[in-house]
Amino acid sequence: MLVYERTGWGWLAWTVPGDGTLPELPRQIGVLTPGATLMQRLAARWLTRRPARRIALAPASSASLRLSAVAVGVISLVAALFVLGRGIPGDLVLPGMLLAPLLAEHLPDRLDDRAGEHVRSVGGDAACQYLQRLAALHASLVQAAADGDRYELRRSAEIGQHLLWDAAGLLQSQDTRSASAQLIDRERLMVQLADQVAQSLERSRTEARFGAADQPRGPEGPLGPYPPGFAPATRPAPRREPGTSPLKGYRPVTQDQPDNVHTTDVYLLFAHEPYYLGDGSQEINTVVVAAASLLHPQVRQPDGAQIHNRLTQGRKPGEIIPLSTLTHELGGGADWPMVGDWETVITGLVQLVRAGECDALSLGLPEIARALVISGPYNHVRAFDAAANQFITYGPKERAAVLAEVDMFLARLVAEQDLWPGDGLAPPLFQHP
């Protein structure tokens, strides 16, 4: 007996023996497209319907008809005889009588083809065994996201769905041997996701035991909510020791720095979804680009130009401006809609960098350093040190140190030649008449 086990991401098809023993390996695994709509989910349910019963036309022949087509044919014949007896012309009745069973026979196959466009299904022991391991890891991510309504858990489940979808696509076009390197990369990513989620849940349980669970949850940052343990600090009174410079990447708004003065020789720093270079040994999760890359034609416009206009106002030459600093200056993100769709612009910049359409400083920042640069200049990040059994708080001082280190790498990179922003750039808004 063929049994379909439906899940939120697709299905597993099991062949259950007649003695009732449970199978160890699915016969087929189907993965639904990430972010599927209601109609696409209904299409997946259509593919997992009970197999159609067929009637052989002759004992020694392989030709057969669907039982539903035969039933529709009989019903259409009875209906045709009835309406013909009522005086309806035959040239109107006979086409419908013949068309109904043909539709019942062939229409399900056409619907199967349309529904299959939204699903990637694989069969075979080797492919199913590999995808079953990924599905088991993904199930833990989905369960964690269902149990805890937190962004990082939901996002992990979404990334896991994409990894399943990519792996199913590889297994459809290649065997496990020829695609082994790519499959190993995706399985390693899935294991890392599951491990990060397990650590996050463990930190939450630890905080709950120490009474930290009753504290209010921190607000969302420019690239999503801050890591567990994040707590924004109250803004201190501005003070600076003589001879020292303000925090790199943050410009206090003062009257001696008018907003109508633009400095184009600045850089934008932003974090993004991690990807891996080469054989997957180096993770890239943060990028620095020249401000002029925001004017690239492949970046959404005029949003990129408007963000460039805001980024270059009142800066110092060579300054690195994190995206989170812009968010801080724009009312904590409340004023972003008046400037532009930063999410689409950042996605366009990542695509530019990966395609080699502009120069960039690509970095793989550690977890705490990355959390600091995606949080505002006056925020704090708290991390639990399991060895010391205590929380460690990182703030503006550590954030400035991270940005200073990034600046050191950037200085080495641009010592001979500055970052190339790309070709065909639009003119800055402040140059328009």
Tab-separated table of N, CA and C in Angstrom, residues 10 12 39-40 46 84 91 102 110 140 157 197 222 237 242 248 256 283 285 289 337 339 350 383 397 402 415:
chain	number	residue	atom	x	y	z
A	10	GLY	N	6.284	19.565	1.917
A	10	GLY	CA	6.097	18.631	0.819
A	10	GLY	C	5.467	17.341	1.284
A	12	LEU	N	6.323	12.738	1.929
A	12	LEU	CA	7.110	11.510	1.814
A	12	LEU	C	6.140	10.399	1.460
A	39	MET	N	-2.668	28.120	-3.706
A	39	MET	CA	-2.919	27.306	-4.894
A	39	MET	C	-1.792	26.305	-5.127
A	40	GLN	N	-0.567	26.694	-4.846
A	40	GLN	CA	0.552	25.771	-5.011
A	40	GLN	C	0.506	24.650	-3.982
A	46	TRP	N	-2.980	17.714	-4.675
A	46	TRP	CA	-3.504	17.015	-5.844
A	46	TRP	C	-2.550	15.896	-6.264
A	84	LEU	N	-31.910	13.498	-25.776
A	84	LEU	CA	-32.361	13.239	-27.146
A	84	LEU	C	-33.844	12.908	-27.174
A	91	ASP	N	-26.683	17.021	-32.931
A	91	ASP	CA	-25.392	17.686	-33.133
A	91	ASP	C	-24.969	18.536	-31.945
A	102	LEU	N	-13.437	11.772	-22.502
A	102	LEU	CA	-12.070	12.118	-22.898
A	102	LEU	C	-11.424	13.057	-21.889
A	110	ARG	N	-2.895	16.348	-17.431
A	110	ARG	CA	-2.514	17.747	-17.661
A	110	ARG	C	-2.405	18.503	-16.338
A	140	SER	N	13.248	19.459	12.611
A	140	SER	CA	13.580	20.069	13.908
A	140	SER	C	13.501	21.593	13.832
A	157	ALA	N	13.894	28.059	9.624
A	157	ALA	CA	13.004	27.132	8.925
A	157	ALA	C	12.857	27.510	7.451
A	197	VAL	N	20.015	26.591	16.000
A	197	VAL	CA	18.685	26.618	16.617
A	197	VAL	C	18.713	25.919	17.963
A	222	PRO	N	17.877	46.509	11.611
A	222	PRO	CA	17.666	46.756	10.184
A	222	PRO	C	17.658	45.497	9.345
A	237	ALA	N	24.978	60.717	27.313
A	237	ALA	CA	25.259	62.108	26.948
A	237	ALA	C	26.501	62.147	26.081
A	242	PRO	N	39.566	64.688	24.712
A	242	PRO	CA	40.340	65.498	23.761
A	242	PRO	C	41.265	64.622	22.925
A	248	LYS	N	33.485	55.399	14.767
A	248	LYS	CA	33.488	55.310	13.317
A	248	LYS	C	32.152	54.744	12.849
A	256	ASP	N	27.221	72.121	13.128
A	256	ASP	CA	28.412	72.392	12.330
A	256	ASP	C	28.634	71.341	11.257
A	283	GLU	N	32.879	31.376	4.939
A	283	GLU	CA	31.555	31.992	4.942
A	283	GLU	C	31.683	33.499	4.731
A	285	ASN	N	29.451	36.882	5.090
A	285	ASN	CA	28.186	37.344	5.664
A	285	ASN	C	28.084	38.866	5.763
A	289	VAL	N	30.957	48.154	0.305
A	289	VAL	CA	31.013	48.620	-1.081
A	289	VAL	C	31.165	50.134	-1.085
A	337	PRO	N	10.687	54.327	4.803
A	337	PRO	CA	9.774	54.401	3.647
A	337	PRO	C	9.888	55.695	2.861
A	339	VAL	N	12.709	57.216	2.301
A	339	VAL	CA	14.002	57.210	1.609
A	339	VAL	C	14.024	56.165	0.500
A	350	VAL	N	24.069	42.745	-3.220
A	350	VAL	CA	24.655	41.415	-3.031
A	350	VAL	C	24.782	40.698	-4.378
A	383	ALA	N	25.814	38.104	25.271
A	383	ALA	CA	26.061	36.711	24.893
A	383	ALA	C	26.350	35.915	26.158
A	397	LYS	N	31.770	50.500	22.443
A	397	LYS	CA	33.225	50.397	22.387
A	397	LYS	C	33.652	49.216	21.527
A	402	VAL	N	35.268	46.742	16.127
A	402	VAL	CA	34.985	45.920	14.948
A	402	VAL	C	35.093	46.759	13.680
A	415	ALA	N	44.665	50.621	-0.870
A	415	ALA	CA	45.948	51.321	-0.852
A	415	ALA	C	46.439	51.601	-2.271
